[in-house]
PDB file of C-alpha atoms in Angstrom:
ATOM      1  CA  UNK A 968     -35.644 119.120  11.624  1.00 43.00           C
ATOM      2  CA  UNK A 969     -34.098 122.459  11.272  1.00 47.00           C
ATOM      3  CA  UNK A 970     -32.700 123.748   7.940  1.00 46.00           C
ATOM      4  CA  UNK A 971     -29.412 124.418  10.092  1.00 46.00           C
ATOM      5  CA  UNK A 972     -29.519 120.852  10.797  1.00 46.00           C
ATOM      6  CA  UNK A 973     -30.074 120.085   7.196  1.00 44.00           C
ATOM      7  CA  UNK A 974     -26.442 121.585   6.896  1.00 44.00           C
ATOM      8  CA  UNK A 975     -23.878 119.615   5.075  1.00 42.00           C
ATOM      9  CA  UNK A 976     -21.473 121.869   4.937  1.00 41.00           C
ATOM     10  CA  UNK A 977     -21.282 125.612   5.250  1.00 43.00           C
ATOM     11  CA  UNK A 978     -18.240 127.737   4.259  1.00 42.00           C
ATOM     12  CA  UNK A 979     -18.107 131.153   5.682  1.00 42.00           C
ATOM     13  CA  UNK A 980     -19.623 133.502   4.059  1.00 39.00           C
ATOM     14  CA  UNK A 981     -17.719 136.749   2.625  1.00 46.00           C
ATOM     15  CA  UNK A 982     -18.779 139.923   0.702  1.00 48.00           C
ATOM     16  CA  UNK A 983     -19.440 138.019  -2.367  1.00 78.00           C
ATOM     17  CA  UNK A 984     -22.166 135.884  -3.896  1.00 85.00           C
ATOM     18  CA  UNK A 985     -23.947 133.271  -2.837  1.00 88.00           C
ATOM     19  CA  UNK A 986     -25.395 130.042  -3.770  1.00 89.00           C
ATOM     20  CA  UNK A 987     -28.092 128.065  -1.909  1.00 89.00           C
ATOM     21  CA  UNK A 988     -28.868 124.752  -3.182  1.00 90.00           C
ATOM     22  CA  UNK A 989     -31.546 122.594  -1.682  1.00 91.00           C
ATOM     23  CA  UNK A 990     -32.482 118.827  -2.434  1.00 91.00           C
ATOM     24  CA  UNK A 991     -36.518 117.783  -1.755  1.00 91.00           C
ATOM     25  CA  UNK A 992     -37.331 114.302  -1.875  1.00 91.00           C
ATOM     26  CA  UNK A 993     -41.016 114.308  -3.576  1.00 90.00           C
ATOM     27  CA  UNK A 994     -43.580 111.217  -3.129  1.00 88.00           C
ATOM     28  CA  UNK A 995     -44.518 109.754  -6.584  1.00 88.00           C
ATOM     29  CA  UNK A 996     -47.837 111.228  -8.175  1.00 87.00           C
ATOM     30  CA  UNK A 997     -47.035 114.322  -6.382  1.00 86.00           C
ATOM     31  CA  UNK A 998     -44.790 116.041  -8.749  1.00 89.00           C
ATOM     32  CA  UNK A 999     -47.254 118.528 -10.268  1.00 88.00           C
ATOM     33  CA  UNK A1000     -48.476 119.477  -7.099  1.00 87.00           C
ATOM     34  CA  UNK A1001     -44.264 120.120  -6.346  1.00 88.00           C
ATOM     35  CA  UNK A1002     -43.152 121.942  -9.206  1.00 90.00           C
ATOM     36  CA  UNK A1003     -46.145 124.532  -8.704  1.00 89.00           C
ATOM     37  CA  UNK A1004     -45.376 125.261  -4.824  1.00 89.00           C
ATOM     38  CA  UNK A1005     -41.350 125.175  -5.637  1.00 90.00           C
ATOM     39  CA  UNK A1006     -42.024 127.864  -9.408  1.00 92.00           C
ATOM     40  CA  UNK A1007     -43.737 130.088  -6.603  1.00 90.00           C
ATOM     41  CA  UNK A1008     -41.190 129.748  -3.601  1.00 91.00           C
ATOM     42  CA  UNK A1009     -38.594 130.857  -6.539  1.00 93.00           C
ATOM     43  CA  UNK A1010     -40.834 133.775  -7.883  1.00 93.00           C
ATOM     44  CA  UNK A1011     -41.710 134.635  -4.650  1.00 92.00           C
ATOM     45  CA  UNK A1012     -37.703 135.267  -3.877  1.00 93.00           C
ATOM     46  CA  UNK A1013     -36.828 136.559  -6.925  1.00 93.00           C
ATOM     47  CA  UNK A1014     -38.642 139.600  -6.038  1.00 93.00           C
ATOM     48  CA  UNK A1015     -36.215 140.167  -3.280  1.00 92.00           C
ATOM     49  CA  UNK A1016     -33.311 142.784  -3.553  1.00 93.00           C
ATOM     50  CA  UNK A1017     -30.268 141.023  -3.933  1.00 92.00           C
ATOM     51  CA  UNK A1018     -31.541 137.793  -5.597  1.00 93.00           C
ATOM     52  CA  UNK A1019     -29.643 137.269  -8.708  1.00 91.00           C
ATOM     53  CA  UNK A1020     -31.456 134.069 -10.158  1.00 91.00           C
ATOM     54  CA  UNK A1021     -33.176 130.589 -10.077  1.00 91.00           C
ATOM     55  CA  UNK A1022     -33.438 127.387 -11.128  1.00 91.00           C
ATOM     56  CA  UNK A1023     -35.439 124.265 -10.229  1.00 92.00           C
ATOM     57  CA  UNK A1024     -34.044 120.911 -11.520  1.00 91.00           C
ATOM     58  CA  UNK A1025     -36.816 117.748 -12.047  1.00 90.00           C
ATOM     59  CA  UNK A1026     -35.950 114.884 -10.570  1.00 88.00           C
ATOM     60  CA  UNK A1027     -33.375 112.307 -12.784  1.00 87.00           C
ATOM     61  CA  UNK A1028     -36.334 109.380 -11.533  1.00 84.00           C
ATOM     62  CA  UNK A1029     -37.014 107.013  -9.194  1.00 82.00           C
ATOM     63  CA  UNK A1030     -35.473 108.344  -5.939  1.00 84.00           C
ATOM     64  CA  UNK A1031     -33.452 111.018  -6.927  1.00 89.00           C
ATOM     65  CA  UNK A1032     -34.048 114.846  -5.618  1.00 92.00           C
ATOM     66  CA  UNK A1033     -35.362 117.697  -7.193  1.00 91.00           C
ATOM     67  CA  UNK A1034     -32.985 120.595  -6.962  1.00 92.00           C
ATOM     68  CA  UNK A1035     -33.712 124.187  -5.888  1.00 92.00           C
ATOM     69  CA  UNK A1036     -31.246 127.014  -6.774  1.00 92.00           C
ATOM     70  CA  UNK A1037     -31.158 130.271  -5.732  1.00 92.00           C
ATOM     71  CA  UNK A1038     -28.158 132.923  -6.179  1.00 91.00           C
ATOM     72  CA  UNK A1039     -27.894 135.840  -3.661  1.00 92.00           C
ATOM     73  CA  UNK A1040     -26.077 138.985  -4.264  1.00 90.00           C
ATOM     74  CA  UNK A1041     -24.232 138.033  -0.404  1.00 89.00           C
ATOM     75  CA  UNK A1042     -25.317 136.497   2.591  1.00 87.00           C
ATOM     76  CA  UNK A1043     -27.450 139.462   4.147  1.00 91.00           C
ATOM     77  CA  UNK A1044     -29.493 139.215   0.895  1.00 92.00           C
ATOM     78  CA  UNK A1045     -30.136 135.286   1.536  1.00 91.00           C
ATOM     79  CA  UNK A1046     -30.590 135.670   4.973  1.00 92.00           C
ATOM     80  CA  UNK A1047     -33.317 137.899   4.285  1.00 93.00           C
ATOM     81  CA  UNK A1048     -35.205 135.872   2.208  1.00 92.00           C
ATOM     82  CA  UNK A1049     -34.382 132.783   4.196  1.00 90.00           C
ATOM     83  CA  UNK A1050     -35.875 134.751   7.372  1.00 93.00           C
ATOM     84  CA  UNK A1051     -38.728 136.453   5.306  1.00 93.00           C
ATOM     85  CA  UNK A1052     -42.769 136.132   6.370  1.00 93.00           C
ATOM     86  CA  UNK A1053     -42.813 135.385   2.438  1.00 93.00           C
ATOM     87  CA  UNK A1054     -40.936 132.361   2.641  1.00 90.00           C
ATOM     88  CA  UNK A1055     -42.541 131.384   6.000  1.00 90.00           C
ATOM     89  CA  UNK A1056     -45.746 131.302   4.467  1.00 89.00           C
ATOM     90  CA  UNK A1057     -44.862 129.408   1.652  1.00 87.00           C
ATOM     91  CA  UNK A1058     -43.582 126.688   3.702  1.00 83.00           C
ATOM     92  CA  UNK A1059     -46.547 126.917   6.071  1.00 83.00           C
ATOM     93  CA  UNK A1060     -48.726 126.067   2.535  1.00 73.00           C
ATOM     94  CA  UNK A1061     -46.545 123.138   1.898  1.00 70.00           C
ATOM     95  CA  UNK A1062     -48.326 120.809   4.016  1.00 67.00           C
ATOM     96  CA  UNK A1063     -49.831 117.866   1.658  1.00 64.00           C
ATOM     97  CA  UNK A1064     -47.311 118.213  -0.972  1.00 68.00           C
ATOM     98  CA  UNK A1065     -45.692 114.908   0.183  1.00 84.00           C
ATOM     99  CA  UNK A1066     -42.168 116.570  -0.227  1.00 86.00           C
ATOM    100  CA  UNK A1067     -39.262 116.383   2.146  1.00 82.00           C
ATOM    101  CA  UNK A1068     -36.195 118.939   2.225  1.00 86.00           C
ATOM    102  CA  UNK A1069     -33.371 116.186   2.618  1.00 86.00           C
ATOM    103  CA  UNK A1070     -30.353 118.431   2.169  1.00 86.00           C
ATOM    104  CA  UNK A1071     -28.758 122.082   1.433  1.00 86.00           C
ATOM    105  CA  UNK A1072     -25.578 123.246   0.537  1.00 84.00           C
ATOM    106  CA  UNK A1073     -24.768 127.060   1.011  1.00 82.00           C
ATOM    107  CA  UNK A1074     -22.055 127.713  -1.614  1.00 78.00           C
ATOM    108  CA  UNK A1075     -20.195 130.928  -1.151  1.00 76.00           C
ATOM    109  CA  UNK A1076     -16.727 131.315  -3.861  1.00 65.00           C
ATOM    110  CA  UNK A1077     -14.078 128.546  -4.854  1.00 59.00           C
ATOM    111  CA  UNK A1078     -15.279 125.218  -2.994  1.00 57.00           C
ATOM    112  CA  UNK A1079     -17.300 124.746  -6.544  1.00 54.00           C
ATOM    113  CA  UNK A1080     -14.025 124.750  -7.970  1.00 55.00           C
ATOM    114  CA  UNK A1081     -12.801 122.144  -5.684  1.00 54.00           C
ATOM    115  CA  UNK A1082     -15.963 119.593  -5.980  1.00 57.00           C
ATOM    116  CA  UNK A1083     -15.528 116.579  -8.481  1.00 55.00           C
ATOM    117  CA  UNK A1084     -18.998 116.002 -10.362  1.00 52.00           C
ATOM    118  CA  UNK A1085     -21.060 114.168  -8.320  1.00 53.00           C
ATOM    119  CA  UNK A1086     -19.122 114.885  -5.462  1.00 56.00           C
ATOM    120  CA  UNK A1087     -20.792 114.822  -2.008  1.00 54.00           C
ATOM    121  CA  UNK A1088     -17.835 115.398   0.371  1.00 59.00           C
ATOM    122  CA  UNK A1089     -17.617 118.823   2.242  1.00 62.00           C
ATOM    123  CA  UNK A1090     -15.668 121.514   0.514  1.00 63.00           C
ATOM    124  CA  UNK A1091     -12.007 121.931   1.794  1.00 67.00           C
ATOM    125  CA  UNK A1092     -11.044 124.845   3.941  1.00 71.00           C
ATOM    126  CA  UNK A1093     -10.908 128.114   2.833  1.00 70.00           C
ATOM    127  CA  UNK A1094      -6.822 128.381   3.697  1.00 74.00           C
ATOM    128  CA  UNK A1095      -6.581 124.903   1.590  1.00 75.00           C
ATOM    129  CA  UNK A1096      -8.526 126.394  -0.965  1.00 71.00           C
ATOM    130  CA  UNK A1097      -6.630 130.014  -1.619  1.00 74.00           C
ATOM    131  CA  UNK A1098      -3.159 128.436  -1.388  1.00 80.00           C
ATOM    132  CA  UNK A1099      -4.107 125.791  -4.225  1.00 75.00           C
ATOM    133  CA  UNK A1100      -5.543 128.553  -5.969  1.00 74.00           C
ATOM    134  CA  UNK A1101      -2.097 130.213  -5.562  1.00 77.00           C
ATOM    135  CA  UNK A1102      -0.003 127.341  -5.938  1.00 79.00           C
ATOM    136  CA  UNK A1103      -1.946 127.005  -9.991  1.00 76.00           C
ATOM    137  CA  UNK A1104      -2.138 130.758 -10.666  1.00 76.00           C
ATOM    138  CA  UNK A1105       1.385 132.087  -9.542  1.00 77.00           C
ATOM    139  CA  UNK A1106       3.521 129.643 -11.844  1.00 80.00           C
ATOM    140  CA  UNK A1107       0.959 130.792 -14.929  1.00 76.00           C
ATOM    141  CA  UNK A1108       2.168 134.740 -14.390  1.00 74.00           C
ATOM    142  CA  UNK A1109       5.652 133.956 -13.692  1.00 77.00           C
ATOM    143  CA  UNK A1110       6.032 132.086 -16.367  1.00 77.00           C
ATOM    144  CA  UNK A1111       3.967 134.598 -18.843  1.00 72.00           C
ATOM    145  CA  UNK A1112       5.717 137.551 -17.365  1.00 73.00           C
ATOM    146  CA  UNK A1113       9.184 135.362 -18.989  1.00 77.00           C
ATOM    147  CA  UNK A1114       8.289 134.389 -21.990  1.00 77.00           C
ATOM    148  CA  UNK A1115       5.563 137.055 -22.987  1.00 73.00           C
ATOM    149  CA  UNK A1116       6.998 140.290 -21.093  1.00 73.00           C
ATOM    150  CA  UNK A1117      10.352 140.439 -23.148  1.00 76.00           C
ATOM    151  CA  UNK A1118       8.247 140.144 -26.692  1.00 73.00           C
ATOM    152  CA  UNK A1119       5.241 142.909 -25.558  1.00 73.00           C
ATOM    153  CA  UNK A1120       7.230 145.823 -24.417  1.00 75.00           C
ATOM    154  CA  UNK A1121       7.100 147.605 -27.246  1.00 78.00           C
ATOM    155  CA  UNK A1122       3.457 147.498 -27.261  1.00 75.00           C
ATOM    156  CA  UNK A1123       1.022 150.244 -25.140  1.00 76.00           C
ATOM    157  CA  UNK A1124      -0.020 148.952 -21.804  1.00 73.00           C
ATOM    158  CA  UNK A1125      -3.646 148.228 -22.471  1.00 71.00           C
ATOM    159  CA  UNK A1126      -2.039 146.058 -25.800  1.00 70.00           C
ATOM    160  CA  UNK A1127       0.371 144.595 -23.736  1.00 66.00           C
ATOM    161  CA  UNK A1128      -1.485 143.235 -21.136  1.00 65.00           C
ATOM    162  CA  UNK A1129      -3.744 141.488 -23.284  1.00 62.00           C
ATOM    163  CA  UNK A1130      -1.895 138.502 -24.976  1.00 63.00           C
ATOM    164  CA  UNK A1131      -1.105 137.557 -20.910  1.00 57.00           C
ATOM    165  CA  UNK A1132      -4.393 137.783 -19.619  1.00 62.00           C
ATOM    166  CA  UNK A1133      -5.692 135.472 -22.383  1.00 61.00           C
ATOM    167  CA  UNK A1134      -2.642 133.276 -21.587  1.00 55.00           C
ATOM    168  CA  UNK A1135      -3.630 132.838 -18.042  1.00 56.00           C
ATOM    169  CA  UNK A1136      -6.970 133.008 -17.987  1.00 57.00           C
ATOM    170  CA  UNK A1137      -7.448 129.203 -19.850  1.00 56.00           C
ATOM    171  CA  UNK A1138      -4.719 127.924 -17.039  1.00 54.00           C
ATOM    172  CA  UNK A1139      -6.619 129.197 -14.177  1.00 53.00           C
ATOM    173  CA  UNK A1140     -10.277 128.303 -14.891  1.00 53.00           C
ATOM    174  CA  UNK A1141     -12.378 125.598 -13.322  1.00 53.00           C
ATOM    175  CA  UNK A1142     -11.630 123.411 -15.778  1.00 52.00           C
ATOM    176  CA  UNK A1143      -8.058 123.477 -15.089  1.00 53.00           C
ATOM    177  CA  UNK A1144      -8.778 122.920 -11.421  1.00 52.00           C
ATOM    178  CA  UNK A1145     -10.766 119.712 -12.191  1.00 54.00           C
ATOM    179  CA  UNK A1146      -7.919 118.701 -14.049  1.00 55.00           C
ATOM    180  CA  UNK A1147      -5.542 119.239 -10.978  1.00 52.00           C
ATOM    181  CA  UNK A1148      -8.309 117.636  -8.745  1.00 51.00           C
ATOM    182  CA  UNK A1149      -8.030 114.664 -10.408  1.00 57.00           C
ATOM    183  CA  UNK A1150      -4.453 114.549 -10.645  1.00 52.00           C
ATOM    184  CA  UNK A1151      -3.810 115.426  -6.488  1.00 50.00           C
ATOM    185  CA  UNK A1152      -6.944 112.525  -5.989  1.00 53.00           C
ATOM    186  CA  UNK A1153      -4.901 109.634  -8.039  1.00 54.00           C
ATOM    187  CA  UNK A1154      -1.640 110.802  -6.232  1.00 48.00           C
ATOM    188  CA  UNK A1155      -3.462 110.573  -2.457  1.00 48.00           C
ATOM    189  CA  UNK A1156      -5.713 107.315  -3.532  1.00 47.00           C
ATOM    190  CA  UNK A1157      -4.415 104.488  -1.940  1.00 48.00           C
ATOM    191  CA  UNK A1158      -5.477 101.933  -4.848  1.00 48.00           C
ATOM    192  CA  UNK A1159      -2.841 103.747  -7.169  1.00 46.00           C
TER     193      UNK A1159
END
């Protein structure tokens, strides 16, 4: 099976960061074994230009996944690594580790925004995504340019600015698009 395959979903990627998350299903009694190929697959990329960070995430028990995280300066620098002889031989040396790759997720902007916790359904689209994003965010400034404008004209510009950028910036932040998840999801959900 091909990571490609392996796919859930895949937004396109653009100039910024990017996320790759990978879930291995490991055998019982063969989690040492695991977490000492996985530490070096993660060192091994960190070395690369471009990677920004890792994480590996132990298994909750039983059947659950370990987790795999690696954050890539943009999608050249992940393809790199993801096409690298380093990483090919690292997966060549996995053989008897009694781990299988049983998904990845290539995150690349918002669609974390728009993912309840736990959430396994594909990201929205990106056109979905920026005019939510736009539908939260414009109301915030129009309404602080109102109210705060009028009271911070007397003030210098770089004062000015201030008290509205720490007005909106609470408004806009994940949390508040969790918030409005939840609230489009009980609005759409059929069981009230």
């Amino acid at each position: 099976m091909t990571a490609a395959s392996l796919e859930h979903s895949t937004v396109p990627a653009d100039t910024g960061e990017v996320t790759l998350l990978i879930a291995r299903r490991v055998d019982p009694g063969h989690e040492a074994d695991f977490e000492l190929w996985a530490k070096g697959v993660l060192e091994s990329a960190a070395a690369f230009p471009g990677h920004l960070g890792y994480g590996l995430f132990r298994s909750s028990g039983g059947d659950a996944p370990w987790f795999l995280v690696h954050r890539f300066r943009n999608a050249e620098a992940c393809r790199a690594w993801q096409e690298s002889p380093e990483r090919a031989a690292w997966f060549a040396d996995c053989q008897g580790h009694h781990h299988t790759e049983i998904a990845r997720r290539t995150l690349t902007g918002m669609e974390t925004w728009f993912a309840g916790p736990g959430s396994t359904r594909p990201a929205p689209p990106r056109w979905r995504m920026t005019i939510s994003a736009t539908l939260a965010i414009y109301p915030i400034s129009v309404l602080g340019g109102l109210f705060l404008v009028p009271h911070l004209t007397a003030l210098p510009l770089l004062l000015n600015s201030h008290p509205a950028a720490i007005h909106s910036s609470p408004c806009s932040s994940p949390s508040s698009a969790t918030r409005s998840h939840r609230w489009r999801q009980r609005r759409t959900d059929p069981r009230g």
